[in-house]
Amino acid sequence: MPPLDLADHIQQLHSLANDFDSLNARVRDVSYTPGTDALRQISPLLLKAQDLTATALVCLSALESSTYTGIAGSRASLECLASVVFASSLAGNDLASALSANPYEGASFPGYPADDAAVRTARHAEAIPKMTGHLADAAHQLNLSATGCHYVATGITRDLAAVRKASTTARPTTGPTLTSAQFDALKSLALGGGRLYESSQRGPGVTHVATDDGTRVSIATFRALAKRGLVDRDTSTSLFRGQKITVTEEGHQALSGPRPQAPAATPAIGASKPAAVQGARR
């Protein structure tokens, strides 16, 4: 699945919600006279509703095909965004219904009398309640669409926060801080590699570490790193041929911090005393 910048997606959803709110206000405040004027006033609203529906559908497709689907709680966000597509489609349908109920001023069939003022007034009076109802329904669906977009954006933010919290809580502890010798050994193994050998010349069971860059790594240091899971070795190979040593992911993470400072050497007793003091006590 392709990566998705969820921060940008959250911002886009909030922006889409504002667009739905803006269109909702336009629909509620639209003023028209039945007939040609109604067509001119309502048509742009219908086109805008269709445009927002298309945008919501693009957002849904992008979110559904992204890595977000692997996050707990993502299904609820996808279902809510699908309901936004549905609600905005209904809003467009309601606006189209208002145009369908609009009384148009075309000429009648031959043989039928032309509409006079009284007939036109009656047709308008009959159409206005129907058109008003359709516009009210459209405004309601647009309000639901805006609310849904804000809900999805909030849900994604909440899901990401939960993932970050779980990652922090579940992060394994690496134990005590590395010593400077362990850090240097780990760095050498990460950059150049090394092998663990058992040499017959040193006696049976005696192992040593050989690094490619020549860094000296004691067997005690290697065992300390291995015990903490910072290094691993290829046990499928004989120790006499040399088992390749690799640095684990935890080991690379341990190298991301600064190099520990070597402990200061403890001075010999009396060495720090001024010579004059030492001479005075003779």
Tab-separated table of C-alpha atoms in Angstrom:
chain	number	residue	atom	x	y	z
A	1	MET	CA	0.000	0.000	0.000
A	2	PRO	CA	1.318	3.476	-0.789
A	3	PRO	CA	2.279	5.753	2.108
A	4	LEU	CA	-0.090	8.543	3.008
A	5	ASP	CA	0.637	11.800	4.771
A	6	LEU	CA	-2.124	11.555	7.356
A	7	ALA	CA	-1.425	15.071	8.657
A	8	ASP	CA	-2.261	16.478	5.219
A	9	HIS	CA	-5.274	14.188	4.992
A	10	ILE	CA	-6.583	15.417	8.341
A	11	GLN	CA	-6.204	19.011	7.173
A	12	GLN	CA	-7.980	18.207	3.917
A	13	LEU	CA	-10.909	16.675	5.796
A	14	HIS	CA	-11.279	19.755	7.989
A	15	SER	CA	-11.163	21.923	4.849
A	16	LEU	CA	-13.792	19.721	3.184
A	17	ALA	CA	-15.997	20.047	6.261
A	18	ASN	CA	-15.752	23.837	6.021
A	19	ASP	CA	-16.746	23.647	2.347
A	20	PHE	CA	-19.809	21.592	3.274
A	21	ASP	CA	-20.702	24.152	5.965
A	22	SER	CA	-20.317	26.985	3.458
A	23	LEU	CA	-22.567	25.252	0.918
A	24	ASN	CA	-25.068	24.489	3.655
A	25	ALA	CA	-25.319	28.201	4.456
A	26	ARG	CA	-25.776	29.037	0.752
A	27	VAL	CA	-28.579	26.487	0.400
A	28	ARG	CA	-30.385	27.749	3.513
A	29	ASP	CA	-30.086	31.374	2.409
A	30	VAL	CA	-30.873	30.927	-1.290
A	31	SER	CA	-33.506	33.351	-2.569
A	32	TYR	CA	-35.305	32.655	-5.843
A	33	THR	CA	-38.443	33.138	-7.857
A	34	PRO	CA	-39.904	29.918	-9.297
A	35	GLY	CA	-39.094	29.466	-12.936
A	36	THR	CA	-35.979	30.668	-14.744
A	37	ASP	CA	-34.600	32.477	-11.708
A	38	ALA	CA	-34.803	29.308	-9.567
A	39	LEU	CA	-32.838	27.389	-12.192
A	40	ARG	CA	-30.104	30.039	-12.182
A	41	GLN	CA	-29.901	30.203	-8.394
A	42	ILE	CA	-30.045	26.481	-7.563
A	43	SER	CA	-27.929	25.054	-10.417
A	44	PRO	CA	-24.588	26.322	-8.982
A	45	LEU	CA	-25.495	24.773	-5.644
A	46	LEU	CA	-26.097	21.413	-7.277
A	47	LEU	CA	-22.801	21.575	-9.169
A	48	LYS	CA	-20.933	22.455	-5.969
A	49	ALA	CA	-22.566	19.573	-4.093
A	50	GLN	CA	-21.486	17.177	-6.826
A	51	ASP	CA	-17.946	18.562	-6.691
A	52	LEU	CA	-17.750	18.051	-2.920
A	53	THR	CA	-19.106	14.524	-3.284
A	54	ALA	CA	-16.311	13.759	-5.752
A	55	THR	CA	-13.725	15.187	-3.347
A	56	ALA	CA	-15.073	13.081	-0.475
A	57	LEU	CA	-14.910	9.998	-2.687
A	58	VAL	CA	-11.262	10.725	-3.578
A	59	CYS	CA	-10.449	11.080	0.138
A	60	LEU	CA	-12.141	7.763	0.883
A	61	SER	CA	-10.250	5.979	-1.894
A	62	ALA	CA	-6.898	7.409	-0.761
A	63	LEU	CA	-7.502	6.497	2.866
A	64	GLU	CA	-8.761	2.996	2.060
A	65	SER	CA	-5.702	2.147	-0.034
A	66	SER	CA	-3.171	3.525	2.462
A	67	THR	CA	-1.268	2.054	5.398
A	68	TYR	CA	-3.837	3.688	7.702
A	69	THR	CA	-6.030	0.603	7.283
A	70	GLY	CA	-3.563	-1.324	9.453
A	71	ILE	CA	-4.216	0.950	12.441
A	72	ALA	CA	-6.770	-0.104	15.044
A	73	GLY	CA	-9.984	1.911	14.691
A	74	SER	CA	-9.459	2.766	11.029
A	75	ARG	CA	-12.555	0.848	9.920
A	76	ALA	CA	-14.858	3.233	11.771
A	77	SER	CA	-13.220	6.195	10.016
A	78	LEU	CA	-13.626	4.572	6.605
A	79	GLU	CA	-17.273	3.766	7.251
A	80	CYS	CA	-17.937	7.302	8.436
A	81	LEU	CA	-16.281	8.783	5.364
A	82	ALA	CA	-18.369	6.477	3.167
A	83	SER	CA	-21.467	7.874	4.901
A	84	VAL	CA	-20.231	11.379	4.014
A	85	VAL	CA	-20.141	10.365	0.351
A	86	PHE	CA	-23.690	9.018	0.738
A	87	ALA	CA	-25.013	12.105	2.553
A	88	SER	CA	-23.466	14.549	0.082
A	89	SER	CA	-24.914	12.496	-2.784
A	90	LEU	CA	-28.334	12.784	-1.175
A	91	ALA	CA	-27.823	16.539	-0.890
A	92	GLY	CA	-27.149	16.692	-4.621
A	93	ASN	CA	-30.237	14.561	-5.244
A	94	ASP	CA	-32.356	16.905	-3.101
A	95	LEU	CA	-31.108	19.932	-5.035
A	96	ALA	CA	-31.887	18.157	-8.302
A	97	SER	CA	-35.359	17.361	-6.931
A	98	ALA	CA	-35.872	21.059	-6.208
A	99	LEU	CA	-35.057	21.806	-9.832
A	100	SER	CA	-37.405	19.037	-10.920
A	101	ALA	CA	-40.231	20.569	-8.881
A	102	ASN	CA	-39.500	24.010	-10.337
A	103	PRO	CA	-42.303	25.287	-12.665
A	104	TYR	CA	-40.731	26.135	-16.032
A	105	GLU	CA	-42.128	28.734	-18.407
A	106	GLY	CA	-42.070	26.835	-21.707
A	107	ALA	CA	-44.952	26.933	-24.191
A	108	SER	CA	-47.659	24.263	-23.923
A	109	PHE	CA	-48.575	21.741	-26.648
A	110	PRO	CA	-50.504	22.986	-29.658
A	111	GLY	CA	-54.214	23.175	-29.025
A	112	TYR	CA	-53.778	23.920	-25.329
A	113	PRO	CA	-54.422	27.424	-24.050
A	114	ALA	CA	-51.408	29.421	-22.924
A	115	ASP	CA	-50.992	29.910	-19.177
A	116	ASP	CA	-52.375	33.137	-17.935
A	117	ALA	CA	-51.243	34.989	-14.836
A	118	ALA	CA	-53.647	33.116	-12.574
A	119	VAL	CA	-52.476	29.711	-13.788
A	120	ARG	CA	-48.805	30.663	-13.382
A	121	THR	CA	-49.489	31.930	-9.870
A	122	ALA	CA	-51.201	28.654	-8.979
A	123	ARG	CA	-48.353	26.576	-10.411
A	124	HIS	CA	-45.822	28.628	-8.460
A	125	ALA	CA	-47.821	28.322	-5.259
A	126	GLU	CA	-47.939	24.564	-5.678
A	127	ALA	CA	-44.234	24.268	-6.458
A	128	ILE	CA	-42.787	26.499	-3.730
A	129	PRO	CA	-43.541	24.164	-0.738
A	130	LYS	CA	-42.067	21.202	-2.630
A	131	MET	CA	-38.930	23.116	-3.577
A	132	THR	CA	-38.562	24.478	-0.044
A	133	GLY	CA	-38.771	20.951	1.372
A	134	HIS	CA	-36.134	19.643	-1.017
A	135	LEU	CA	-33.800	22.531	-0.192
A	136	ALA	CA	-34.270	21.925	3.536
A	137	ASP	CA	-33.428	18.248	3.061
A	138	ALA	CA	-30.319	19.215	1.095
A	139	ALA	CA	-29.184	21.551	3.871
A	140	HIS	CA	-29.664	18.760	6.426
A	141	GLN	CA	-27.560	16.315	4.401
A	142	LEU	CA	-24.823	18.934	3.938
A	143	ASN	CA	-24.741	19.495	7.685
A	144	LEU	CA	-24.336	15.744	8.233
A	145	SER	CA	-21.524	15.711	5.661
A	146	ALA	CA	-19.627	18.487	7.441
A	147	THR	CA	-20.039	16.769	10.810
A	148	GLY	CA	-18.836	13.488	9.334
A	149	CYS	CA	-15.670	15.045	7.906
A	150	HIS	CA	-14.771	16.589	11.251
A	151	TYR	CA	-15.464	13.264	12.956
A	152	VAL	CA	-13.177	11.343	10.587
A	153	ALA	CA	-10.371	13.899	10.988
A	154	THR	CA	-10.672	13.661	14.768
A	155	GLY	CA	-10.766	9.876	14.585
A	156	ILE	CA	-7.559	9.690	12.552
A	157	THR	CA	-5.845	12.041	15.001
A	158	ARG	CA	-7.001	9.900	17.925
A	159	ASP	CA	-5.891	6.661	16.246
A	160	LEU	CA	-2.411	8.039	15.527
A	161	ALA	CA	-2.065	9.259	19.106
A	162	ALA	CA	-3.015	5.780	20.357
A	163	VAL	CA	-0.387	4.199	18.109
A	164	ARG	CA	2.311	6.567	19.375
A	165	LYS	CA	1.331	5.922	22.983
A	166	ALA	CA	1.337	2.152	22.486
A	167	SER	CA	4.714	2.338	20.777
A	168	THR	CA	6.178	4.297	23.676
A	169	THR	CA	4.658	1.997	26.283
A	170	ALA	CA	5.646	-1.216	24.531
A	171	ARG	CA	9.180	-0.108	23.711
A	172	PRO	CA	11.510	-2.622	25.375
A	173	THR	CA	14.025	-1.323	27.804
A	174	THR	CA	17.611	-1.725	26.743
A	175	GLY	CA	18.922	-2.197	30.250
A	176	PRO	CA	21.891	-0.325	31.638
A	177	THR	CA	23.674	2.260	29.551
A	178	LEU	CA	26.449	0.981	27.322
A	179	THR	CA	29.993	1.440	28.491
A	180	SER	CA	32.380	3.254	26.197
A	181	ALA	CA	34.104	-0.059	25.348
A	182	GLN	CA	30.784	-1.697	24.503
A	183	PHE	CA	29.744	1.294	22.405
A	184	ASP	CA	33.020	1.217	20.440
A	185	ALA	CA	32.719	-2.523	19.905
A	186	LEU	CA	29.128	-2.240	18.747
A	187	LYS	CA	30.012	0.591	16.370
A	188	SER	CA	32.884	-1.397	14.890
A	189	LEU	CA	30.667	-4.442	14.329
A	190	ALA	CA	27.940	-2.286	12.781
A	191	LEU	CA	30.268	-0.529	10.334
A	192	GLY	CA	32.799	-3.216	9.436
A	193	GLY	CA	31.429	-6.454	10.779
A	194	GLY	CA	33.192	-9.219	12.597
A	195	ARG	CA	33.304	-12.935	13.316
A	196	LEU	CA	33.404	-15.160	16.376
A	197	TYR	CA	36.129	-17.828	16.285
A	198	GLU	CA	37.262	-20.778	18.349
A	199	SER	CA	40.937	-21.408	17.824
A	200	SER	CA	42.551	-24.770	18.532
A	201	GLN	CA	45.780	-22.917	19.304
A	202	ARG	CA	44.181	-21.218	22.320
A	203	GLY	CA	42.640	-24.386	23.667
A	204	PRO	CA	39.189	-26.001	23.316
A	205	GLY	CA	36.227	-23.775	24.136
A	206	VAL	CA	38.276	-20.588	23.965
A	207	THR	CA	36.612	-18.080	21.658
A	208	HIS	CA	37.638	-14.655	20.453
A	209	VAL	CA	36.209	-11.891	18.270
A	210	ALA	CA	37.907	-10.647	15.105
A	211	THR	CA	36.647	-7.376	13.598
A	212	ASP	CA	37.199	-6.330	9.999
A	213	ASP	CA	38.566	-2.919	10.973
A	214	GLY	CA	40.936	-4.274	13.583
A	215	THR	CA	39.086	-2.944	16.648
A	216	ARG	CA	39.807	-5.102	19.700
A	217	VAL	CA	36.626	-6.573	21.157
A	218	SER	CA	36.979	-8.769	24.220
A	219	ILE	CA	34.860	-11.885	24.520
A	220	ALA	CA	33.329	-10.432	27.709
A	221	THR	CA	32.206	-7.346	25.789
A	222	PHE	CA	30.735	-9.498	23.019
A	223	ARG	CA	28.828	-11.646	25.505
A	224	ALA	CA	27.452	-8.537	27.226
A	225	LEU	CA	26.202	-7.183	23.889
A	226	ALA	CA	24.727	-10.554	22.899
A	227	LYS	CA	22.960	-10.937	26.265
A	228	ARG	CA	21.175	-7.623	25.704
A	229	GLY	CA	20.170	-8.617	22.187
A	230	LEU	CA	22.302	-5.957	20.523
A	231	VAL	CA	24.295	-8.427	18.415
A	232	ASP	CA	23.636	-11.837	16.941
A	233	ARG	CA	25.792	-14.519	15.312
A	234	ASP	CA	25.326	-17.054	12.561
A	235	THR	CA	25.269	-20.345	14.438
A	236	SER	CA	24.852	-22.315	11.196
A	237	THR	CA	28.570	-21.819	10.587
A	238	SER	CA	31.329	-23.597	12.487
A	239	LEU	CA	33.232	-21.582	15.075
A	240	PHE	CA	36.460	-22.793	13.465
A	241	ARG	CA	35.418	-21.137	10.170
A	242	GLY	CA	34.090	-18.123	12.026
A	243	GLN	CA	30.482	-17.228	12.813
A	244	LYS	CA	29.460	-13.911	11.285
A	245	ILE	CA	28.357	-11.311	13.840
A	246	THR	CA	25.525	-8.924	12.959
A	247	VAL	CA	24.164	-5.926	14.827
A	248	THR	CA	20.426	-6.181	15.538
A	249	GLU	CA	17.854	-3.416	15.157
A	250	GLU	CA	18.091	-2.797	18.904
A	251	GLY	CA	21.838	-2.469	18.494
A	252	HIS	CA	21.495	0.168	15.797
A	253	GLN	CA	19.072	2.059	18.034
A	254	ALA	CA	21.613	1.953	20.852
A	255	LEU	CA	24.176	3.553	18.532
A	256	SER	CA	21.843	6.486	17.790
A	257	GLY	CA	22.750	8.098	21.104
A	258	PRO	CA	26.002	9.804	22.050
A	259	ARG	CA	29.097	7.787	22.931
A	260	PRO	CA	29.291	7.206	26.706
A	261	GLN	CA	32.167	8.869	28.473
A	262	ALA	CA	34.816	6.576	29.860
A	263	PRO	CA	34.944	6.677	33.691
A	264	ALA	CA	37.662	8.905	35.051
A	265	ALA	CA	40.679	7.069	36.439
A	266	THR	CA	40.863	7.018	40.246
A	267	PRO	CA	44.130	8.665	41.369
A	268	ALA	CA	46.488	6.754	43.623
A	269	ILE	CA	46.250	7.513	47.335
A	270	GLY	CA	48.450	10.456	48.156
A	271	ALA	CA	49.250	11.252	44.548
A	272	SER	CA	47.019	14.301	44.520
A	273	LYS	CA	48.591	15.860	47.572
A	274	PRO	CA	50.923	18.812	46.972
A	275	ALA	CA	54.592	17.986	47.406
A	276	ALA	CA	54.935	20.610	50.145
A	277	VAL	CA	52.293	18.860	52.218
A	278	GLN	CA	53.934	15.487	51.743
A	279	GLY	CA	57.307	16.949	52.761
A	280	ALA	CA	55.833	18.606	55.853
A	281	ARG	CA	54.735	15.230	57.183
A	282	ARG	CA	58.161	13.613	56.934
